[in-house]
Amino acid sequence: MKDEQNGAPRTLPIQSATFSNPVNAEIRRASATGIYDIRGGGAKRKLPHFDDLLFLGASISRYPLEGYRERCDTNVTLGTRFAKNPIQLDIPVTIAGMSFGALSGSAKEALGRGATMAGTSTTTGDGGMTEEERGHSNKLVYQYLPSRYGMNPDDLRRCDAIEIVVGQGAKPGGGGMLLGQKISDRVAEMRNLPKGIDQRSACRHPDWTGPDDLEIKILELREITNWEKPIYIKVGGARPYFDTTLAVKAGADVVVLDGMQGGTAATQDVFIEHVGQPILACIREAVRALQDLDMHREVQLVVSGGIRTGADVAKAMALGADAVAIGTAALIALGDNDPKWEAEYNALGTTAGAYDDWHEGQDPAGITTQDPELMKRFDPIEGGRRLNNYLKVMTLEAQTIARACGKNHLHNLEPEDLCALTLEAAAMAKIPLAGTDWYPGKPGTSY
Amino acid sequence: MQTFDLEAQGLRALNSTLHAQADNSNQTHWEIVNPKGSHAIAVGLDAPIEVNIKGSTGYYCAGMNKQATVHVHGSVGPGTAENMMSGMVVVEGDASQYAGATGHGGTLVIKGNASSRCGISMKGIDIIVHGNIGHMSAFMAQSGNMVVCGDAGEALGDSLYEARLFVRGSVKSLGADCIEKEMRPEHITILEELLERGGCDAKASEFKRYGSARKLYNFNIDNAY
Ligand SMILES: Cc1cc2nc3c(=O)[nH]c(=O)nc-3n(C[C@H](O)[C@H](O)[C@H](O)COP(=O)(O)O)c2cc1C
């Protein structure tokens, strides 16, 4: 209690950690509008992540490779199990599926340009394949989604791999949403829907349920495409052990595993922040499933969700992934959320770095929009150049770490190269806590 | 006419032979014997050929069809003619779930009954069912026409977009946002043509039309200020 009359010190006002300002603001917003918050991006809360792991580096027992001179390869082949034409990539960082509709045609073009220069693949998304991305992507993965917007056998045959999307890390179990203001004539036509209406993408495939059906669906897709294309199955980070097992049993060539930090074009905030597991908790379980089936490296594992740097790439690979995929980071490389648009972000009630209303189509950077005026701000050639630079830096960073660990290929990174900084990370990644040889749940230990 | 024994020659040989017909179109008539419920028969065809399947098929028969006419002299498993682009698929018997799912074009005729989720997410295909259809049919159907000469199960046309649904018999219940609509002369004309294409002798005047109330088209309409 305050007691000014006696001149006693006052109790400081204390903000509740539970009812924080953002929480209260959201309660007020919900009570004013009666609708939940929809936004783009991934989980914004702090989660156990790759930052909670460190590489040990070389020492007397392991010798390093010379940083600039000695070879450290980065190539990866995806789809070696059944496909006649596996995909060969120069670097293990791929561009994740992002829909045309969510992104402009020239943003898709820039992703294709950058990925092609860097020697990697890019991926379509909900809404079908555009000429911009097919034309500019040397290796293009074609997503097979529940909505089947724009799905057709010609594009199926001219892609380089097929990705059956079961789920996304941002919203495992959820579908999609594209608000009417982004449904231009072109988007509407590709999706066979009227212009300007809000479009829902179903959360489940319309013509199969469960792993037995999925196996037959894969057979159909292989028959249509002459068994040439690698078939990926993308799952959100929900039950990675079982999902990986079932994907392999259904006949996948590649499993794509997307953790809860993974971005989305638009979903309910409550979904993004409260459903799914962080990617750190998923990788070892997926790898264990592959090992139990004797399929590790035979079926490749691509992981995504919050990958930003070459260190993240190296850590994901040390945990057993064959490659990674990036979404949000690629958009930032193109110029999304750039502080140079700060005044315009402010006008939209936000700030550079926090802008996530990608679904509203008003992106000042001209990337997540279908507005012709905003789109003019984005140059796909410059965007492609920037993405290529960024992919090169990530690769050099990952190589730097691999050489320091004495590895002549990124694939040779292994769990033994790592230690964990927190108990949570130790438990999730099954990596010993720094300074110990122990992690929670380690076989042969009692707690 | 060429005869292909699926049991003896296998699925891969069948589909690759049929795919090769695009460049070799003097063989326009194919007969497939011994289908024995196999999956993915005659998928991804893209030539103006005619394929007769003598018996019943498994999943995804004639999936993603373009141009070809596929005639099944038996019943079909789930997902027949899924994502069809053009051409025609005729089923003499019954069809399992998701017949014509996501079809973008062409005509699917089912002379028996179709199970649940017939025409789910259809995007331009015309589906003509001589018998009844199961629950949740035409869920999220975007465009195209569905004609049902018999009855429709529960939740017909849930979350419907712009597809037209014509039902002659009873409708157990309508799904969210699906309503009965007036049958205007232009709809009678469309329906008569569909009935003829589907080989039905029903009269267009016996049908009711269902379509979207378009109330779900804008997500937050009730909350707008
Ligand atoms: C703008 C945007 C659009 C997306 N669209 C799709 C999509 O159409 N299909 C899909 O499977 N995933 C989609 N995703 C998810 C990405 O494929 C990927 O899983 C995710 O972005 C990876 O996490 P990261 O953003 O942290 O790199 C989208 C992500 C973003 C940011």
CSV table of C-alpha atoms in Angstrom, one decimal, chain A residues 31-36 38 84 144 146-154 156-157 177 179-180 190-194 196-202 204-209 212-214 216-227 268, chain B residues 11-16 19 39-40 43-46 59-66 78-79 82-83 85 97-98 101-102 104 117 120-124 139-143 159-162 177 216-225:
chain,number,residue,atom,x,y,z
A,31,SER,CA,-13.3,-8.5,-27.2
A,32,ALA,CA,-13.7,-5.6,-29.6
A,33,THR,CA,-13.7,-7.6,-32.8
A,34,GLY,CA,-15.0,-11.1,-31.9
A,35,ILE,CA,-12.5,-12.7,-34.2
A,36,TYR,CA,-9.2,-14.4,-33.6
A,38,ILE,CA,-4.6,-14.4,-38.1
A,84,LYS,CA,14.6,-42.9,-61.6
A,144,TYR,CA,0.7,-31.9,-53.9
A,146,PRO,CA,-5.1,-30.9,-50.0
A,147,SER,CA,-6.6,-28.0,-51.9
A,148,ARG,CA,-5.2,-29.2,-55.2
A,149,TYR,CA,-5.4,-25.6,-56.5
A,150,GLY,CA,-3.8,-25.6,-59.9
A,151,MET,CA,-3.0,-29.3,-59.8
A,152,ASN,CA,-2.6,-30.8,-63.2
A,153,PRO,CA,-0.7,-33.7,-64.8
A,154,ASP,CA,1.3,-31.4,-67.1
A,156,LEU,CA,3.4,-32.9,-62.5
A,157,ARG,CA,5.4,-34.1,-65.4
A,177,MET,CA,-6.4,-19.2,-45.8
A,179,LEU,CA,-7.9,-13.4,-47.9
A,180,GLY,CA,-9.9,-12.0,-50.7
A,190,MET,CA,-5.3,-20.6,-61.1
A,191,ARG,CA,-7.5,-21.7,-58.2
A,192,ASN,CA,-10.8,-21.9,-60.1
A,193,LEU,CA,-12.5,-19.6,-57.7
A,194,PRO,CA,-14.2,-16.2,-57.9
A,196,GLY,CA,-12.0,-11.4,-54.2
A,197,ILE,CA,-13.4,-14.1,-51.9
A,198,ASP,CA,-11.5,-15.6,-49.0
A,199,GLN,CA,-10.1,-18.9,-49.9
A,200,ARG,CA,-9.8,-21.8,-47.6
A,201,SER,CA,-7.4,-24.6,-48.2
A,202,ALA,CA,-8.5,-27.9,-46.7
A,204,ARG,CA,-6.9,-33.0,-45.2
A,205,HIS,CA,-6.4,-34.5,-48.6
A,206,PRO,CA,-9.7,-35.0,-50.4
A,207,ASP,CA,-9.0,-38.5,-51.8
A,208,TRP,CA,-7.0,-40.4,-49.2
A,209,THR,CA,-6.9,-40.8,-45.4
A,212,ASP,CA,-2.5,-47.3,-46.4
A,213,ASP,CA,-4.3,-44.9,-48.8
A,214,LEU,CA,-1.2,-42.8,-49.0
A,216,ILE,CA,-1.7,-46.1,-53.1
A,217,LYS,CA,-1.7,-42.4,-53.8
A,218,ILE,CA,2.0,-42.5,-54.2
A,219,LEU,CA,1.7,-45.4,-56.6
A,220,GLU,CA,-0.7,-43.4,-58.7
A,221,LEU,CA,1.6,-40.4,-58.8
A,222,ARG,CA,4.5,-42.6,-59.7
A,223,GLU,CA,2.5,-44.2,-62.5
A,224,ILE,CA,1.5,-40.9,-63.9
A,225,THR,CA,5.1,-39.6,-63.9
A,226,ASN,CA,6.7,-42.8,-65.1
A,227,TRP,CA,8.5,-43.4,-61.7
A,268,GLN,CA,-4.5,-18.3,-36.5
B,11,LEU,CA,0.5,-52.2,-64.2
B,12,ARG,CA,3.7,-50.5,-65.2
B,13,ALA,CA,3.6,-51.9,-68.7
B,14,LEU,CA,0.0,-51.0,-69.0
B,15,ASN,CA,0.3,-47.4,-68.0
B,16,SER,CA,3.5,-46.8,-70.0
B,19,HIS,CA,1.0,-43.1,-72.2
B,39,HIS,CA,-5.1,-49.6,-58.3
B,40,ALA,CA,-4.0,-46.7,-60.5
B,43,VAL,CA,-3.9,-43.0,-64.8
B,44,GLY,CA,-2.4,-39.9,-66.4
B,45,LEU,CA,-3.6,-40.6,-69.9
B,46,ASP,CA,-3.2,-37.8,-72.4
B,59,TYR,CA,-8.2,-46.8,-56.2
B,60,TYR,CA,-7.8,-43.9,-58.6
B,61,CYS,CA,-8.8,-45.6,-61.9
B,62,ALA,CA,-8.4,-43.0,-64.7
B,63,GLY,CA,-6.8,-40.5,-62.3
B,64,MET,CA,-5.8,-37.1,-63.8
B,65,ASN,CA,-7.3,-38.2,-67.2
B,66,LYS,CA,-6.9,-35.9,-70.2
B,78,PRO,CA,-12.0,-44.7,-54.2
B,79,GLY,CA,-11.0,-41.6,-56.2
B,82,GLU,CA,-9.6,-37.8,-59.4
B,83,ASN,CA,-8.3,-34.5,-60.7
B,85,MET,CA,-8.8,-32.5,-66.7
B,97,GLN,CA,-15.6,-42.6,-52.0
B,98,TYR,CA,-14.3,-39.4,-53.6
B,101,ALA,CA,-12.4,-35.5,-56.5
B,102,THR,CA,-10.9,-32.1,-57.5
B,104,HIS,CA,-10.9,-29.8,-63.3
B,117,ARG,CA,-17.6,-37.3,-50.8
B,120,ILE,CA,-15.2,-33.3,-53.3
B,121,SER,CA,-13.4,-30.0,-54.1
B,122,MET,CA,-14.4,-30.3,-57.8
B,123,LYS,CA,-13.0,-27.6,-60.0
B,124,GLY,CA,-14.9,-27.7,-63.2
B,139,PHE,CA,-17.8,-30.7,-50.1
B,140,MET,CA,-16.0,-27.4,-51.0
B,141,ALA,CA,-17.0,-27.9,-54.6
B,142,GLN,CA,-15.6,-25.0,-56.6
B,143,SER,CA,-17.1,-25.2,-60.1
B,159,SER,CA,-18.9,-25.1,-47.8
B,160,LEU,CA,-19.8,-25.0,-51.5
B,161,TYR,CA,-18.4,-22.4,-53.8
B,162,GLU,CA,-19.7,-22.0,-57.4
B,177,ASP,CA,-23.9,-22.6,-46.9
B,216,LEU,CA,-18.9,-18.1,-46.0
B,217,TYR,CA,-17.2,-16.3,-48.8
B,218,ASN,CA,-15.8,-13.6,-46.6
B,219,PHE,CA,-14.4,-14.9,-43.4
B,220,ASN,CA,-15.1,-12.1,-41.0
B,221,ILE,CA,-18.2,-10.6,-42.5
B,222,ASP,CA,-20.2,-10.9,-39.3
B,223,ASN,CA,-17.5,-9.1,-37.4
B,224,ALA,CA,-16.9,-6.2,-39.8
B,225,TYR,CA,-17.3,-2.7,-38.5
